[in-house]
Protein backbone atom coordinates (compact mmCIF):
# COMPACT_ATOMS: atom_id res chain seq x y z
CA MET A 1 107.13 94.87 186.89
CA PRO A 2 106.52 97.20 190.31
CA LYS A 3 105.57 95.51 193.51
CA LYS A 4 101.60 96.21 194.47
CA LEU A 5 100.96 97.42 198.09
CA LEU A 6 97.58 95.22 199.63
CA LEU A 7 96.08 98.17 201.83
CA LEU A 8 94.41 96.31 204.83
CA PRO A 9 91.61 97.26 206.97
CA PRO A 10 92.40 98.71 210.02
CA LEU A 11 91.68 96.63 212.90
CA CYS A 12 88.32 96.75 214.75
CA ALA A 13 85.97 95.22 217.38
CA SER A 14 82.93 96.36 215.63
CA SER A 15 81.04 93.76 213.13
CA THR A 16 79.79 96.56 211.09
CA LEU A 17 80.18 95.34 207.19
CA ARG A 18 81.63 98.03 204.55
CA ALA A 19 81.84 98.34 201.35
CA PRO A 20 84.57 97.43 199.58
CA ARG A 21 86.19 99.96 198.49
CA ALA A 22 86.71 100.35 194.94
CA ARG A 23 90.30 98.96 193.20
CA PRO A 24 92.26 101.90 191.17
CA ALA A 25 92.65 101.46 187.81
CA ALA A 26 95.96 98.76 186.45
CA ARG A 27 98.65 99.81 185.33
CA PRO A 28 99.20 99.22 181.75
CA ALA A 29 102.00 96.83 180.18
CA MET A 30 105.17 99.02 179.61
CA ASN A 31 104.98 97.91 176.18
CA ALA A 32 101.55 98.24 175.27
CA ALA A 33 102.44 102.14 176.34
CA ARG A 34 103.63 104.60 173.33
CA THR A 35 107.14 105.07 174.63
CA GLY A 36 109.30 108.62 173.49
CA TYR A 37 111.93 109.45 171.37
CA ARG A 38 115.42 111.22 170.77
CA VAL A 39 116.93 112.14 168.29
CA PHE A 40 121.13 111.89 167.96
CA SER A 41 123.21 114.09 165.75
CA ALA A 42 126.61 111.40 165.16
CA ASN A 43 128.89 113.92 164.43
CA SER A 44 129.26 117.35 165.59
CA THR A 45 130.15 118.39 162.27
CA ALA A 46 128.70 122.24 161.41
CA ALA A 47 126.20 120.42 158.95
CA CYS A 48 125.44 117.72 159.99
CA THR A 49 124.41 119.66 163.41
CA GLU A 50 122.94 122.04 161.43
CA LEU A 51 120.09 119.24 160.08
CA ALA A 52 120.15 117.76 163.34
CA LYS A 53 118.57 121.17 165.03
CA ARG A 54 115.82 122.40 161.83
CA ILE A 55 114.65 118.67 162.26
CA THR A 56 114.66 119.21 166.43
CA GLU A 57 112.85 122.42 165.60
CA ARG A 58 110.12 121.06 163.03
CA LEU A 59 109.94 118.13 165.53
CA GLY A 60 109.00 120.35 168.50
CA ALA A 61 111.93 118.06 170.46
CA GLU A 62 115.38 119.10 172.05
CA LEU A 63 118.65 117.85 170.69
CA GLY A 64 119.98 114.20 172.60
CA LYS A 65 122.83 115.62 174.40
CA SER A 66 126.58 113.43 173.32
CA VAL A 67 129.46 113.52 172.37
CA VAL A 68 131.65 112.00 170.00
CA TYR A 69 134.86 113.02 169.00
CA GLN A 70 138.60 111.14 167.96
CA GLU A 71 141.33 110.74 170.01
CA THR A 72 144.47 111.32 169.69
CA ASN A 73 145.86 108.26 168.40
CA GLY A 74 142.20 108.90 165.51
CA GLU A 75 140.00 106.32 167.58
CA THR A 76 135.77 107.45 167.19
CA ARG A 77 134.78 107.96 171.53
CA VAL A 78 131.30 108.10 172.05
CA GLU A 79 129.62 109.14 175.38
CA ILE A 80 125.82 109.59 175.52
CA LYS A 81 125.15 112.01 178.56
CA GLU A 82 121.28 111.22 179.21
CA SER A 83 119.11 107.69 179.68
CA VAL A 84 117.29 106.33 176.59
CA ARG A 85 115.52 103.40 177.92
CA GLY A 86 112.82 102.07 176.51
CA GLN A 87 112.55 105.39 173.52
CA ASP A 88 112.68 105.66 169.99
CA ILE A 89 116.44 106.45 169.26
CA PHE A 90 117.10 108.54 165.33
CA ILE A 91 120.88 109.31 164.51
CA ILE A 92 120.79 111.96 162.12
CA GLN A 93 124.29 111.20 160.43
CA THR A 94 125.44 113.16 157.41
CA ILE A 95 128.60 111.74 155.05
CA PRO A 96 131.42 114.12 155.11
CA ARG A 97 134.65 113.59 152.54
CA ASP A 98 136.31 111.34 155.35
CA VAL A 99 133.09 108.65 154.48
CA ASN A 100 135.10 106.18 157.34
CA THR A 101 135.33 108.34 160.36
CA ALA A 102 131.45 108.83 159.60
CA VAL A 103 130.97 105.41 158.82
CA MET A 104 132.50 104.72 162.53
CA GLU A 105 131.02 107.15 164.29
CA LEU A 106 127.58 106.12 162.91
CA LEU A 107 127.99 102.69 164.07
CA ILE A 108 130.34 102.92 167.83
CA MET A 109 127.07 105.89 168.20
CA ALA A 110 124.24 102.62 167.71
CA TYR A 111 126.08 100.28 169.50
CA ALA A 112 126.33 102.66 172.46
CA LEU A 113 122.65 103.39 172.26
CA LYS A 114 122.33 99.13 172.42
CA THR A 115 124.41 98.95 175.16
CA ALA A 116 121.86 101.75 176.86
CA CYS A 117 119.06 99.29 175.97
CA ALA A 118 117.39 101.85 173.69
CA ARG A 119 114.02 100.51 172.20
CA ASN A 120 115.01 101.00 168.56
CA ILE A 121 117.53 102.43 167.18
CA ILE A 122 116.99 104.00 163.64
CA GLY A 123 119.34 106.16 161.32
CA VAL A 124 118.95 109.38 159.45
CA ILE A 125 121.37 109.40 156.79
CA PRO A 126 120.08 110.46 153.65
CA TYR A 127 122.72 109.55 151.88
CA PHE A 128 123.92 106.46 152.21
CA PRO A 129 127.38 105.89 151.56
CA TYR A 130 129.37 102.89 149.62
CA SER A 131 125.76 103.06 147.51
CA LYS A 132 128.17 102.93 144.74
CA GLN A 133 129.68 99.96 145.27
CA SER A 134 126.88 97.60 145.14
CA LYS A 135 127.50 95.48 142.04
CA MET A 136 129.99 92.58 142.05
CA ARG A 137 133.39 93.81 139.83
CA LYS A 138 136.81 92.68 139.22
CA ARG A 139 138.66 90.91 142.26
CA GLY A 140 136.30 93.15 143.93
CA SER A 141 133.74 92.93 146.70
CA ILE A 142 130.04 94.04 147.70
CA VAL A 143 130.92 97.05 150.23
CA CYS A 144 127.21 98.37 150.39
CA LYS A 145 126.00 94.89 151.25
CA LEU A 146 128.39 94.75 154.13
CA LEU A 147 128.43 97.41 155.29
CA ALA A 148 124.36 96.87 155.84
CA SER A 149 125.38 93.73 158.13
CA MET A 150 127.83 95.71 160.43
CA LEU A 151 125.23 98.06 160.91
CA ALA A 152 122.39 95.20 162.49
CA LYS A 153 124.80 94.34 163.98
CA ALA A 154 125.30 97.65 165.59
CA GLY A 155 122.13 97.46 166.82
CA LEU A 156 119.76 99.72 163.85
CA THR A 157 116.88 98.64 163.67
CA HIS A 158 115.72 101.00 160.76
CA ILE A 159 116.85 103.02 158.35
CA ILE A 160 115.67 106.69 156.12
CA THR A 161 117.64 107.70 153.07
CA MET A 162 117.00 109.14 150.35
CA ASP A 163 117.49 108.50 146.75
CA LEU A 164 119.54 105.80 147.03
CA HIS A 165 122.18 104.60 144.00
CA GLN A 166 120.26 101.86 143.12
CA LYS A 167 116.93 100.75 144.82
CA GLU A 168 117.88 97.20 144.48
CA ILE A 169 119.93 98.45 147.82
CA GLN A 170 117.22 98.12 149.95
CA GLY A 171 117.09 93.87 149.73
CA PHE A 172 120.83 93.69 151.57
CA PHE A 173 119.30 94.61 154.21
CA SER A 174 117.40 92.84 157.65
CA PHE A 175 115.25 95.59 158.70
CA PRO A 176 113.27 97.31 157.38
CA VAL A 177 114.23 100.36 154.96
CA ASP A 178 112.54 103.95 153.81
CA ASN A 179 114.52 105.20 150.70
CA LEU A 180 113.22 109.03 150.48
CA ARG A 181 112.59 110.91 148.17
CA ALA A 182 114.42 113.80 146.71
CA SER A 183 112.69 114.78 143.52
CA PRO A 184 109.12 117.42 145.08
CA PHE A 185 111.53 119.96 146.73
CA LEU A 186 113.15 119.69 143.45
CA LEU A 187 110.78 120.44 141.14
CA GLN A 188 109.25 123.15 143.51
CA TYR A 189 112.37 124.16 143.18
CA ILE A 190 111.90 124.54 139.43
CA GLN A 191 108.79 126.19 140.12
CA GLU A 192 109.14 128.91 142.58
CA GLU A 193 113.06 129.43 141.39
CA ILE A 194 113.23 129.60 138.05
CA PRO A 195 112.43 132.59 136.03
CA ASN A 196 109.97 131.33 132.67
CA TYR A 197 110.68 127.95 133.48
CA ARG A 198 108.07 126.44 131.28
CA ASN A 199 110.18 127.50 128.60
CA ALA A 200 113.05 125.20 129.23
CA VAL A 201 114.02 121.92 128.55
CA ILE A 202 114.92 118.72 130.91
CA VAL A 203 117.67 117.02 129.98
CA ALA A 204 118.99 113.63 130.50
CA LYS A 205 122.65 113.12 131.27
CA SER A 206 122.71 109.64 130.34
CA PRO A 207 119.84 106.66 128.48
CA ASP A 208 120.27 105.41 132.25
CA ALA A 209 118.56 109.21 133.79
CA ALA A 210 116.05 109.18 130.66
CA LYS A 211 113.75 108.10 132.92
CA ARG A 212 113.50 110.02 135.80
CA ALA A 213 113.90 112.41 133.61
CA GLN A 214 110.96 111.97 131.73
CA SER A 215 109.04 112.28 135.22
CA TYR A 216 110.53 115.38 136.19
CA ALA A 217 109.57 116.18 132.45
CA GLU A 218 105.70 115.18 132.37
CA ARG A 219 105.45 116.28 135.99
CA LEU A 220 106.46 119.85 135.16
CA ARG A 221 105.02 119.62 130.96
CA LEU A 222 107.64 120.07 129.64
CA GLY A 223 109.80 118.49 126.73
CA LEU A 224 112.62 115.95 126.79
CA ALA A 225 116.64 115.37 125.53
CA VAL A 226 118.87 113.03 126.38
CA ILE A 227 122.65 112.99 125.70
CA HIS A 228 123.98 109.88 124.60
CA GLY A 229 126.72 108.29 124.84
CA GLU A 230 128.49 105.42 123.37
CA ALA A 231 131.86 104.40 125.25
CA GLN A 232 133.99 102.18 122.83
CA CYS A 233 136.05 100.29 125.77
CA THR A 234 139.72 99.40 125.96
CA GLU A 235 140.37 95.65 125.87
CA LEU A 236 141.45 94.89 129.78
CA ASP A 237 137.74 96.27 130.24
CA MET A 238 136.28 93.45 128.48
CA ASP A 239 134.00 90.87 130.32
CA ASP A 240 136.17 88.51 131.88
CA GLY A 241 133.71 86.87 133.77
CA ARG A 242 133.45 88.31 137.03
CA HIS A 243 130.78 91.03 136.33
CA SER A 244 127.95 91.49 137.84
CA PRO A 245 125.92 91.74 135.58
CA PRO A 246 128.33 90.85 132.34
CA MET A 247 130.19 94.08 131.10
CA VAL A 248 129.04 94.80 126.88
CA LYS A 249 131.04 96.16 124.37
CA ASN A 250 129.58 99.33 123.39
CA ALA A 251 127.26 99.92 126.07
CA THR A 252 126.88 103.28 127.91
CA VAL A 253 128.56 102.81 131.04
CA HIS A 254 127.79 104.43 134.21
CA PRO A 255 130.45 107.60 134.77
CA GLY A 256 130.78 106.76 138.62
CA LEU A 257 132.45 103.32 137.01
CA GLU A 258 135.49 106.04 136.14
CA LEU A 259 136.30 103.12 133.66
CA PRO A 260 139.19 104.33 130.32
CA CYS A 261 136.86 104.89 127.63
CA LYS A 262 136.33 107.72 125.37
CA ILE A 263 132.94 108.66 124.35
CA LYS A 264 131.32 110.37 122.03
CA VAL A 265 128.28 112.37 122.88
CA THR A 266 124.52 113.32 120.22
CA TYR A 267 121.58 114.76 121.52
CA MET A 268 118.47 112.81 121.11
CA GLY A 269 115.13 115.50 121.45
CA ARG A 270 114.91 119.19 121.52
CA LEU A 271 117.99 119.95 121.26
CA GLY A 272 119.61 118.69 118.41
CA GLY A 273 123.52 120.14 119.13
CA SER A 274 125.17 121.04 122.67
CA VAL A 275 122.95 123.50 124.66
CA GLN A 276 124.31 126.15 123.92
CA GLU A 277 124.95 126.50 120.48
CA ARG A 278 120.80 125.27 120.14
CA GLY A 279 119.80 128.64 121.91
CA ALA A 280 119.78 127.88 125.43
CA TYR A 281 120.65 130.95 127.97
CA LYS A 282 120.36 129.54 131.46
CA ILE A 283 121.39 126.09 132.18
CA TYR A 284 120.87 124.23 135.50
CA VAL A 285 121.94 121.40 137.35
CA MET A 286 120.12 119.56 139.98
CA ALA A 287 120.88 116.30 141.99
CA THR A 288 119.69 114.79 145.01
CA HIS A 289 123.47 114.87 146.88
CA GLY A 290 125.87 117.79 146.02
CA ILE A 291 129.01 114.90 146.66
CA LEU A 292 131.55 117.83 144.87
CA SER A 293 135.60 117.70 144.40
CA ALA A 294 137.81 121.03 146.31
CA GLU A 295 137.72 121.74 142.38
CA ALA A 296 134.36 121.57 142.25
CA PRO A 297 133.83 125.21 142.98
CA ARG A 298 136.40 125.88 140.18
CA LEU A 299 135.10 124.39 137.57
CA ILE A 300 131.53 125.36 138.07
CA GLU A 301 132.17 129.39 138.20
CA GLU A 302 134.55 128.45 134.84
CA SER A 303 132.02 126.95 133.08
CA SER A 304 128.64 128.04 131.34
CA ILE A 305 126.56 126.71 134.09
CA ASP A 306 124.11 129.83 136.01
CA GLU A 307 123.03 127.42 138.59
CA VAL A 308 124.02 124.26 140.62
CA VAL A 309 121.08 123.32 142.86
CA VAL A 310 121.60 120.68 145.50
CA THR A 311 120.39 119.11 148.75
CA ASN A 312 121.22 119.37 152.49
CA THR A 313 121.95 115.76 152.61
CA VAL A 314 125.82 116.15 151.63
CA PRO A 315 128.05 119.50 153.32
CA HIS A 316 129.26 121.52 150.61
CA GLU A 317 129.32 125.12 153.22
CA VAL A 318 132.90 124.92 151.79
CA GLN A 319 132.34 124.94 148.51
CA LYS A 320 129.35 127.67 149.22
CA LEU A 321 131.46 130.13 149.23
CA GLN A 322 133.97 129.33 147.06
CA CYS A 323 130.98 129.45 144.79
CA PRO A 324 127.63 131.57 144.86
CA LYS A 325 126.19 129.74 141.95
CA ILE A 326 126.22 126.36 144.00
CA LYS A 327 122.37 126.40 145.62
CA THR A 328 121.04 124.77 148.53
CA VAL A 329 117.50 122.53 148.83
CA ASP A 330 116.77 122.10 152.44
CA ILE A 331 114.85 118.99 153.29
CA SER A 332 114.30 118.46 156.72
CA LEU A 333 110.40 118.47 156.29
CA ILE A 334 110.08 115.20 155.05
CA LEU A 335 112.87 113.55 157.45
CA SER A 336 110.70 115.04 160.78
CA GLU A 337 107.99 113.92 159.22
CA ALA A 338 109.24 110.23 158.18
CA ILE A 339 110.75 110.52 162.09
CA ARG A 340 106.93 111.62 163.47
CA ARG A 341 105.46 108.89 161.85
CA ILE A 342 107.79 105.73 162.21
CA HIS A 343 107.55 106.88 166.33
CA ASN A 344 103.76 107.50 166.33
CA GLY A 345 103.08 103.51 164.39
CA GLU A 346 101.54 106.01 161.64
CA SER A 347 101.91 104.76 157.73
CA MET A 348 104.80 106.36 155.30
CA ALA A 349 102.72 105.94 152.30
CA TYR A 350 101.56 109.67 152.70
CA LEU A 351 105.59 111.40 151.71
CA PHE A 352 105.77 109.46 148.48
CA ARG A 353 102.20 110.65 146.53
CA ASN A 354 102.88 112.33 143.98
CA ILE A 355 105.71 109.63 143.30
CA THR A 356 106.71 108.25 140.65
CA VAL A 357 108.10 104.34 139.69
CA ASP A 358 110.95 106.01 137.87
CA ASP A 359 112.12 108.38 140.66
């Protein structure tokens, strides 16, 4: 608390009484006043810097001054170049192909800001890494829960992310998690960029994705088809009591698990056979996170796919240069609005309007 200066009237011989001066209004307590906020980029890659600049431009703010680099021995070093005492700090971190380096950058920057007495540290992580390792497997571990504990220990107090692999992941955290949705932006792209979209059919890649595909089809008032595959797994992949949840023979297996299974594909809905065999003249693939391998541009270019539409949650500039079929949808608008609302203590419900439970 600042020291108060007590002003005494000067001594005088006159005994005339004077009216007491009005006291100045007391200053509000520090915790009652609204503090400022800063936005930092957790790495210097072009994709992360570009997303951070888009967000700060929408907020009318400047990007925080920091330096993030790798030492010659591979260690990550973070230097904060301005005061952050008592402020709300938002760290923008996209996840490039080097996932572990990105995680260390985020952890070290969060800890540096915590040491610098930041009021709140909010991680803006559009694609949350290790989210597919959220279930127990043979002799494995739930790495996603470990990462959540590490982020809390480093000093994060809140996370903004988008389209988590499983919504239940939010239960791993000891602080609030806002899981935003990209569906409004993808739906807008369909309505504005795809000619004659009302003659389209929404196709779910698996029965697990049927609910989400149905929510898209209902909002666009289109038909729905589901690709159904019967997995025939080997004996090595059968349940030995250590899976959570237990595996079932001939069950539909999530493709991300990469098990050596043979899939027999059938189609249910308005498509009775393969997409092109049934007269489809345009094929669009849409996803929130464009996690594209080095071979993805060539494979997409050689395929019958006309466009692959992804958001800018994950860097994919190199792949776009190699394949013009890859299109990007900008989601900086919803991220900047989430930052503004969290800083001002406003409700986040507005960002989830027209969002279904299955999104």
